C-alpha atoms as a PDB file:
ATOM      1  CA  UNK A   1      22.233  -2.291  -5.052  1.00  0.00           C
ATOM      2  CA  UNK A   2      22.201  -6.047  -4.220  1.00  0.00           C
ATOM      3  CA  UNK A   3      19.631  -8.593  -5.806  1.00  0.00           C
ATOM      4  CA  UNK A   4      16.938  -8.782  -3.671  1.00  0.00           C
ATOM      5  CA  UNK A   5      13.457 -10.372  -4.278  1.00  0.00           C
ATOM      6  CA  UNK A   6      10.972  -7.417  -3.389  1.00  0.00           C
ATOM      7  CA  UNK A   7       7.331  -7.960  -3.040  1.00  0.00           C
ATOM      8  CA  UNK A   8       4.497  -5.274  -2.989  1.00  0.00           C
ATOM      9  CA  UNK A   9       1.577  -6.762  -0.276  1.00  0.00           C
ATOM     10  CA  UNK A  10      -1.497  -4.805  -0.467  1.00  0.00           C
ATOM     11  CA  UNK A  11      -3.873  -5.124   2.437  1.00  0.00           C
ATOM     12  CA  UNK A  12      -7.317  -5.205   1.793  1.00  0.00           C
ATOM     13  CA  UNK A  13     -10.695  -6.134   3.411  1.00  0.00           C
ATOM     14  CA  UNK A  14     -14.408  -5.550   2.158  1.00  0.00           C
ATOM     15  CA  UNK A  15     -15.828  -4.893   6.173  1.00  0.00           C
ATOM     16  CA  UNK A  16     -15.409  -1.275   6.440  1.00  0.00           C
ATOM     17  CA  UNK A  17     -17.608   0.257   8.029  1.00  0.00           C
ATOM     18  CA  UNK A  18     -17.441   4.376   7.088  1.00  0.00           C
ATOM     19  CA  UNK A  19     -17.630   3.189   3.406  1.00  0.00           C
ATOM     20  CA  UNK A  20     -18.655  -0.368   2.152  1.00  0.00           C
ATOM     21  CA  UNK A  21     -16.742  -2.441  -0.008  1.00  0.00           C
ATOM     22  CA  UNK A  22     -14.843   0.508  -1.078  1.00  0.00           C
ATOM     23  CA  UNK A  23     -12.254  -1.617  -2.342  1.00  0.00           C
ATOM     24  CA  UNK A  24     -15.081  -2.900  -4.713  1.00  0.00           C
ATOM     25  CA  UNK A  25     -16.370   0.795  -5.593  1.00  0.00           C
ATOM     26  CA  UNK A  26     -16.101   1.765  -9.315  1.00  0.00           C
ATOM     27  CA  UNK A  27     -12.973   4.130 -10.648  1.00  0.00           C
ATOM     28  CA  UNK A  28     -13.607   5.009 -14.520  1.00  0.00           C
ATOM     29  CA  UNK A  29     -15.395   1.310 -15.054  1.00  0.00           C
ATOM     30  CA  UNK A  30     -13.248  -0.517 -12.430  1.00  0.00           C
ATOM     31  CA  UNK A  31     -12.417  -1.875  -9.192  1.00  0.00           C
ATOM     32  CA  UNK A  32     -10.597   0.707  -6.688  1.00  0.00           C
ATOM     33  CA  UNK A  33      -8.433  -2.257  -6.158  1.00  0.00           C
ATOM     34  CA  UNK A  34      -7.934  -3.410 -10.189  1.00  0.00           C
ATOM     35  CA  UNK A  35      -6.699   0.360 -10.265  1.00  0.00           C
ATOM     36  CA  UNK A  36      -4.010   0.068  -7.594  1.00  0.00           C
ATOM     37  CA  UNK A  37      -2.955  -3.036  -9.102  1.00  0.00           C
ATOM     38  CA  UNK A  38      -2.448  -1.565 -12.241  1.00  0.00           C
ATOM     39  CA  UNK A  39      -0.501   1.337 -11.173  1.00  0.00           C
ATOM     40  CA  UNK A  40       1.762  -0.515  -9.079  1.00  0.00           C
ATOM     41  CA  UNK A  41       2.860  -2.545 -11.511  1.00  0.00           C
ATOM     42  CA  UNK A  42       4.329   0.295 -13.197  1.00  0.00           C
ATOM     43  CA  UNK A  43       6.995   0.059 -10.569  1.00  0.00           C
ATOM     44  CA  UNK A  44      10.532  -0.879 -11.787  1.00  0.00           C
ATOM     45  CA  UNK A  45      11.792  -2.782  -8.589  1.00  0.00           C
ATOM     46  CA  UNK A  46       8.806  -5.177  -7.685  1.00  0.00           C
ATOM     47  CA  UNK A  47       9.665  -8.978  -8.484  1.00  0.00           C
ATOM     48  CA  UNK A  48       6.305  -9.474  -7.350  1.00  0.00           C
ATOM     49  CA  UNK A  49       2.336  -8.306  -6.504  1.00  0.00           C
ATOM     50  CA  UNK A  50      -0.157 -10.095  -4.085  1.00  0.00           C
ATOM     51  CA  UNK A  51      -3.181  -9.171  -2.279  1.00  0.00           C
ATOM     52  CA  UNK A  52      -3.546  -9.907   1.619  1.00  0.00           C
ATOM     53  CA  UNK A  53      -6.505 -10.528   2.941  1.00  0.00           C
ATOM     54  CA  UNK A  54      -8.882 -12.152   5.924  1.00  0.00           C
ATOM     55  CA  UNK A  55     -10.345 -15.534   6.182  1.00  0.00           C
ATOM     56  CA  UNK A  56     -13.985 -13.811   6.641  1.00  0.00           C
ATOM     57  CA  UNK A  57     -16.413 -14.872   4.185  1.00  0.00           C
ATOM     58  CA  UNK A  58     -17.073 -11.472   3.169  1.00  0.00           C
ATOM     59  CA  UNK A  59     -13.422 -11.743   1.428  1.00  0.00           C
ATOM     60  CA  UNK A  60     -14.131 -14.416  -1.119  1.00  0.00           C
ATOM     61  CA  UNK A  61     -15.074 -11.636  -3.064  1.00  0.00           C
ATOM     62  CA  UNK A  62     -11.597 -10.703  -3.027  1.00  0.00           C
ATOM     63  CA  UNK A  63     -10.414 -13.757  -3.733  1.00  0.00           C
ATOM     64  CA  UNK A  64     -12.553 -14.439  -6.441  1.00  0.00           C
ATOM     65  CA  UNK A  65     -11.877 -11.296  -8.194  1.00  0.00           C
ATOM     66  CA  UNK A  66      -7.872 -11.955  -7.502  1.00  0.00           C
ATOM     67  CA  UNK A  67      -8.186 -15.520  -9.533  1.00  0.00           C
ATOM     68  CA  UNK A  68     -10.022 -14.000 -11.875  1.00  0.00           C
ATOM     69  CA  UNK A  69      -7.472 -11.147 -12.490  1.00  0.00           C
ATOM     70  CA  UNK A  70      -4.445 -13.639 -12.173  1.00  0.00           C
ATOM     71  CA  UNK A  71      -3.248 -11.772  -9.058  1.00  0.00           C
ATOM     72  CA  UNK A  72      -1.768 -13.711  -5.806  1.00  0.00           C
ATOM     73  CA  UNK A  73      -3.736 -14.036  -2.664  1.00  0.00           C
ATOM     74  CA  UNK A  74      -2.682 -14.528   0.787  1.00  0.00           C
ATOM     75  CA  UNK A  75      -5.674 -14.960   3.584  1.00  0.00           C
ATOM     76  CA  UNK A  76      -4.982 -14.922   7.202  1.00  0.00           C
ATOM     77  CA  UNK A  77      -6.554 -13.287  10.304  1.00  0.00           C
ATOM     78  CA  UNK A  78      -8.917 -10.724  10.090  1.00  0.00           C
ATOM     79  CA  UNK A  79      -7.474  -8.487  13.015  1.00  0.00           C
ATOM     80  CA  UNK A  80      -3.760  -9.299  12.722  1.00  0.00           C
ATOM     81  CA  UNK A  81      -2.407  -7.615   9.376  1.00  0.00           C
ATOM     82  CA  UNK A  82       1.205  -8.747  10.187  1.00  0.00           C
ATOM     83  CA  UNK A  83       0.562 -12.275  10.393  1.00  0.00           C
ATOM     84  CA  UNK A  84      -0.825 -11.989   6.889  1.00  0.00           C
ATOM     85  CA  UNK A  85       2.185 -10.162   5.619  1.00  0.00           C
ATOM     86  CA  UNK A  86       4.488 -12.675   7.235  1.00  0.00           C
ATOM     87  CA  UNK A  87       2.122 -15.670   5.575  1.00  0.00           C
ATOM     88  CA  UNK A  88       2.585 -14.201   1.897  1.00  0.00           C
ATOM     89  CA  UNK A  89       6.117 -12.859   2.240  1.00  0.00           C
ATOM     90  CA  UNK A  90       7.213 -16.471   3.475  1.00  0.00           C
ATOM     91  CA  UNK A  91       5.372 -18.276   0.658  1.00  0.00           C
ATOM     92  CA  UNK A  92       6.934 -15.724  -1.574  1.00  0.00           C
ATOM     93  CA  UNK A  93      10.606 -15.705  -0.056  1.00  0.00           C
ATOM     94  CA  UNK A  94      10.410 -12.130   0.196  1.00  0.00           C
ATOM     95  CA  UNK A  95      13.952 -10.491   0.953  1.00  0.00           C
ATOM     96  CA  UNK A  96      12.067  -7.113   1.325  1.00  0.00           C
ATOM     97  CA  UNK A  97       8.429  -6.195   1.033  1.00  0.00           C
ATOM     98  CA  UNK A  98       6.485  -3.007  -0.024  1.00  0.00           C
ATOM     99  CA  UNK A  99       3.574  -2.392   2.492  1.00  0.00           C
ATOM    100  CA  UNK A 100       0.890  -0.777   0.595  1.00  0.00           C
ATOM    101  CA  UNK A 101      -2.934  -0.136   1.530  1.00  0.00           C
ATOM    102  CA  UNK A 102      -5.975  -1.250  -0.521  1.00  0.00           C
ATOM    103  CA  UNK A 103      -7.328   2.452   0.028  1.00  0.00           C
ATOM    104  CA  UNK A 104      -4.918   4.161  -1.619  1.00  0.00           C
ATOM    105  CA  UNK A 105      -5.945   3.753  -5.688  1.00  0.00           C
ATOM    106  CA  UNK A 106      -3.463   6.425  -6.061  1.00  0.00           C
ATOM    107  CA  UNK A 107      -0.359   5.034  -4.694  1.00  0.00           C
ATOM    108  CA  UNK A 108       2.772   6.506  -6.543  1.00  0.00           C
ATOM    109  CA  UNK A 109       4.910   4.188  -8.277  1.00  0.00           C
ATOM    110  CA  UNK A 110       7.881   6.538  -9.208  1.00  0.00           C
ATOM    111  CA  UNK A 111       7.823   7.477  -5.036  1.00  0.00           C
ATOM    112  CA  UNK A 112       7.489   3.958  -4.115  1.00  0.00           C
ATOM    113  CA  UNK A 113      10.642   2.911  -6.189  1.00  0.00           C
ATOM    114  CA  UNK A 114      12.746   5.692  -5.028  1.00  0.00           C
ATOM    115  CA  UNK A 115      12.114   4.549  -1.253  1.00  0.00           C
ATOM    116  CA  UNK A 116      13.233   1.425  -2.594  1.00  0.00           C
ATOM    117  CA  UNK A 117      15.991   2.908  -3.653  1.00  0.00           C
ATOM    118  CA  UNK A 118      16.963   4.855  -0.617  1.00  0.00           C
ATOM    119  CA  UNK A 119      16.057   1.103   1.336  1.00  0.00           C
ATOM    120  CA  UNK A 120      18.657  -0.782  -0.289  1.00  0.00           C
ATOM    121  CA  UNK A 121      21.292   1.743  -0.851  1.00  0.00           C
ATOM    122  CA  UNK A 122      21.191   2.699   2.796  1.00  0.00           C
ATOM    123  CA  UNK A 123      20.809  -1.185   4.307  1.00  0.00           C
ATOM    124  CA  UNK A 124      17.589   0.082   5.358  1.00  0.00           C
ATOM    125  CA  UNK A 125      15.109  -2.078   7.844  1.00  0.00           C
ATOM    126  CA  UNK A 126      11.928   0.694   7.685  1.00  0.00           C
ATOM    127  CA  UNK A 127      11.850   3.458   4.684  1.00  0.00           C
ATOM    128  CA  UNK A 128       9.188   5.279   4.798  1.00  0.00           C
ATOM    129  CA  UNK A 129       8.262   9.467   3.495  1.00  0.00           C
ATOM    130  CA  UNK A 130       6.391  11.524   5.837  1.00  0.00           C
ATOM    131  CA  UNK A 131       6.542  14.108   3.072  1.00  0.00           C
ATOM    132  CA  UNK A 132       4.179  13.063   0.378  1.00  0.00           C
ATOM    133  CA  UNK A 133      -0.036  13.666  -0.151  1.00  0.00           C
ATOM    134  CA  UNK A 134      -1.831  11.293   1.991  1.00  0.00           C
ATOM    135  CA  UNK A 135      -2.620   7.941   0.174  1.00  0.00           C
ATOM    136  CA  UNK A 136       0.214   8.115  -2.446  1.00  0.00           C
ATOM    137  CA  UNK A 137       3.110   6.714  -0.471  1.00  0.00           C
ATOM    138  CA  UNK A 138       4.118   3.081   0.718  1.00  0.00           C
ATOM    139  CA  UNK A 139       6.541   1.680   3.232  1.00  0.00           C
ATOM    140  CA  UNK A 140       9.584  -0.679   2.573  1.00  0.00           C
ATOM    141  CA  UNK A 141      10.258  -2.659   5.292  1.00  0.00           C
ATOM    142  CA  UNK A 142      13.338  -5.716   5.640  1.00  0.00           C
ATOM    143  CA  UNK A 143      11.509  -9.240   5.695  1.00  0.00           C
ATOM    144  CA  UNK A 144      13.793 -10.471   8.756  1.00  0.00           C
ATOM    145  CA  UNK A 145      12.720  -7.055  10.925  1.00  0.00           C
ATOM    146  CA  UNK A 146       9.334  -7.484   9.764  1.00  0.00           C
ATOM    147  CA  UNK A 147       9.624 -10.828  11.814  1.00  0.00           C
ATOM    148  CA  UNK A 148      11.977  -9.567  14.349  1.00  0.00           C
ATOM    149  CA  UNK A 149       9.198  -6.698  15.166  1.00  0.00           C
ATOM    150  CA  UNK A 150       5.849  -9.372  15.169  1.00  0.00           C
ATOM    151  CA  UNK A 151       8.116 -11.491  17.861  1.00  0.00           C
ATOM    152  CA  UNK A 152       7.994  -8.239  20.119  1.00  0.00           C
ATOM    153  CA  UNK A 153       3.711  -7.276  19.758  1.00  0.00           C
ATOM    154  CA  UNK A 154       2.487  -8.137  22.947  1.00  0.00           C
ATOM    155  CA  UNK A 155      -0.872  -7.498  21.268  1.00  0.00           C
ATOM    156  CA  UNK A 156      -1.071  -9.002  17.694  1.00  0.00           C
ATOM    157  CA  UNK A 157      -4.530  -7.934  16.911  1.00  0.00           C
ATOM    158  CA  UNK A 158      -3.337  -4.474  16.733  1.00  0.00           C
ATOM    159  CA  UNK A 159      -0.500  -5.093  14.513  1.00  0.00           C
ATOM    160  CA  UNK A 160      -2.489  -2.843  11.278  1.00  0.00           C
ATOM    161  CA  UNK A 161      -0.544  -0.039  13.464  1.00  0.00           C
ATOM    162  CA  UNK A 162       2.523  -1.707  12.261  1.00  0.00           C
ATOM    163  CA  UNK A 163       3.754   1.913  10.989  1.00  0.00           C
ATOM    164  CA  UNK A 164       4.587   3.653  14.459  1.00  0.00           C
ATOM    165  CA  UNK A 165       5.824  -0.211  15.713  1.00  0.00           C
ATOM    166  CA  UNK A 166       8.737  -0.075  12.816  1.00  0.00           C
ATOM    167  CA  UNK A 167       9.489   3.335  13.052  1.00  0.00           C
ATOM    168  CA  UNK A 168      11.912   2.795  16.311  1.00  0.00           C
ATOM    169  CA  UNK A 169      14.946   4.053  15.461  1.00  0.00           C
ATOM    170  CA  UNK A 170      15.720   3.266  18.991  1.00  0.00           C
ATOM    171  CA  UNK A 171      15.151  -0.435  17.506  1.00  0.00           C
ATOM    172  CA  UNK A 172      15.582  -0.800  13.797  1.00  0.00           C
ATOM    173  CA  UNK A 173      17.411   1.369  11.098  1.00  0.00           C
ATOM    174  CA  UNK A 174      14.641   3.317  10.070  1.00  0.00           C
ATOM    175  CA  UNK A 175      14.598   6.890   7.163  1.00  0.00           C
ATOM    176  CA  UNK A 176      12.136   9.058   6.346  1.00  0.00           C
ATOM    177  CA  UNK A 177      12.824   9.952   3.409  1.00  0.00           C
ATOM    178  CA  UNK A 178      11.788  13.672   2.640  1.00  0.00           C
ATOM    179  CA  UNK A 179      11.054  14.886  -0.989  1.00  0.00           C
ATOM    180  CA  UNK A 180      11.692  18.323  -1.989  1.00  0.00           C
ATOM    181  CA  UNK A 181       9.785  20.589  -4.023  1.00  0.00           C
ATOM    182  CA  UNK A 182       6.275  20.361  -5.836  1.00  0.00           C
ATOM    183  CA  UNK A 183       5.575  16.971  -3.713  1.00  0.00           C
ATOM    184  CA  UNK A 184       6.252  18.647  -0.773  1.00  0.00           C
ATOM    185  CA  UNK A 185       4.209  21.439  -1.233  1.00  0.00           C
ATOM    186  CA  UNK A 186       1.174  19.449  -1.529  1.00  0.00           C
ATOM    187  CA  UNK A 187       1.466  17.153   1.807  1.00  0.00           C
ATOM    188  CA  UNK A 188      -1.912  17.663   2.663  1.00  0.00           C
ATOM    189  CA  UNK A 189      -3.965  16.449   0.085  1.00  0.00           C
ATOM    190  CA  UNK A 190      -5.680  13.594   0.770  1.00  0.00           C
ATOM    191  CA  UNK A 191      -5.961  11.067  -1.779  1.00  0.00           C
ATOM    192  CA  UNK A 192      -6.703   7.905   0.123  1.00  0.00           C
ATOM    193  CA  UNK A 193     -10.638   6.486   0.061  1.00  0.00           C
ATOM    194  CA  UNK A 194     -12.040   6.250   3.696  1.00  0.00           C
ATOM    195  CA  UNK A 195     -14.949   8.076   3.259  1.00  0.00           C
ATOM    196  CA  UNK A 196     -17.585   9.180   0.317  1.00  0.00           C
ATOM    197  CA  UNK A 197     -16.351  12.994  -0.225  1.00  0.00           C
ATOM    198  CA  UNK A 198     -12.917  11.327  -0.480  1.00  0.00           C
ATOM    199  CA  UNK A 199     -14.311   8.586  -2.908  1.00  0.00           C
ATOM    200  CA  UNK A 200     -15.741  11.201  -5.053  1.00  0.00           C
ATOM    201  CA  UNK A 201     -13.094  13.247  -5.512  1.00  0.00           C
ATOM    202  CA  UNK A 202     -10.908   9.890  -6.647  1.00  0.00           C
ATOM    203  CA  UNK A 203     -13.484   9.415  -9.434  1.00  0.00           C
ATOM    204  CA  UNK A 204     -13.309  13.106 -10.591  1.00  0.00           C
ATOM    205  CA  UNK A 205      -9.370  12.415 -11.191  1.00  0.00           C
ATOM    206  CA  UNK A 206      -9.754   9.142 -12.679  1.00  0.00           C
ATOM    207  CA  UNK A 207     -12.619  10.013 -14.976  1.00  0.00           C
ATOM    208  CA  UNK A 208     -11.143  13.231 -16.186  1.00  0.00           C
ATOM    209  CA  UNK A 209      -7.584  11.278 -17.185  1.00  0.00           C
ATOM    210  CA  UNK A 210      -9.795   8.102 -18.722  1.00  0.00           C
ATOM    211  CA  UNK A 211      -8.850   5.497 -15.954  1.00  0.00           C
ATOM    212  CA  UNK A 212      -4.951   6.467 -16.198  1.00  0.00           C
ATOM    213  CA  UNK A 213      -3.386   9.305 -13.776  1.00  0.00           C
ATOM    214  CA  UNK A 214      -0.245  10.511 -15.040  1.00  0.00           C
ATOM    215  CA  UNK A 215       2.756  11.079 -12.433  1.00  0.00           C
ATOM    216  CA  UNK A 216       1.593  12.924  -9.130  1.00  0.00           C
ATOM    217  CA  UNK A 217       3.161  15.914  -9.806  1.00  0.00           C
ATOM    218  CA  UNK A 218       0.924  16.194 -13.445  1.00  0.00           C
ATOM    219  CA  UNK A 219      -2.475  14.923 -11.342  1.00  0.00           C
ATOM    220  CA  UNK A 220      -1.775  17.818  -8.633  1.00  0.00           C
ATOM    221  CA  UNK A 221      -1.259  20.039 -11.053  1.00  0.00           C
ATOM    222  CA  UNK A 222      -4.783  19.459 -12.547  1.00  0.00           C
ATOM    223  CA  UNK A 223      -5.781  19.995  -9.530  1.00  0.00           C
END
């Protein structure tokens, strides 16, 4: 694999509307998003972390709590999530970065490095795993296509669908990348936050492993 500077951007805004602040919500005496921080820094290939979010005032809360936690922030329009990615991954000279989503507390590190992986082995401009539980996977996508794909939205405000604009085969060099086995099995468990059953089933996991899920394949096992 070549050198390449590889950045995880997490997208994250406090205005939802099924759940509030969920970002903010408490996971075994912290933030839903101070949790996916910490497990994605368990990753081997990231050079770096930063947080995305919107200029609207509800999100100095997320800056704030960023600073405090010595984490990069990026703000940038509240509709148009690529324009923020482009924003951080050009202050950041990002060769490649690692789309993940503030919901997803649970976000798989050991996954998320082997889509790296498969992304620069294979010259990869999307890598992505339709295989894997809901709200443990991310997406690896080429800073250039990222670009290259923002200079063909005819809509930018919808560009938080950014997953079914990269995946174009017909456009960019895009894998799925499928796991086999126990991963596999389990591809429809949920284990983003969007709503308060799915919240509370998030704490159950992280208060019965003390603020620290092991590997998914342990944590479905509990299960």
């Amino acid at each position: 694999m070549t050198i390449n500077n590889i950045v995880g951007l997490i997208a994250v805004r406090l205005n939802s509307k099924r759940l509030k602040q969920k970002a903010f919500l408490s996971l075994y005496y912290k933030k839903v998003i101070h949790r996916l921080v910490e497990r994605i820094k368990k990753s081997k290939y990231l050079n770096d972390i930063a947080i995305c979010t919107s200029t609207h005032k509800l999100d100095n809360k997320i800056v704030n709590f960023s600073k405090k936690n010595n984490i990069k922030v990026f703000r940038g329009s509240k509709k148009d999530v690529m324009s923020r990615f482009l924003i951080a991954g050009k202050n950041l000279k990002a060769n490649h970065i690692v789309r993940i989503t503030g919901d997803n507390p649970l976000t798989d590190p050991q996954i998320m490095d082997s889509l790296i992986k498969n992304h620069l082995q294979n010259n990869n401009e999307y890598t992505f795993s339709s295989s894997v539980p809901i709200g443990t996977s991310s997406e690896i996508i080429k800073f250039n296509s990222l670009i290259k794909c923002y200079n063909y939205l005819v809509d930018p405000n919808s560009s938080e669908y950014m997953s079914w604009m990269l995946n174009r085969p017909d456009v960019f060099k895009v894998e799925d990348v499928l796991f086999s086995g126990h991963l596999y099995k389990f591809n429809n468990i949920n284990f983003t936050v969007d709503e308060k059953n799915e919240y509370l089933n998030l704490k159950k996991i992280y208060n019965n492993f003390k603020g620290n899920p092991p590997s998914l394949s342990k944590t479905i096992n509990w299960i």
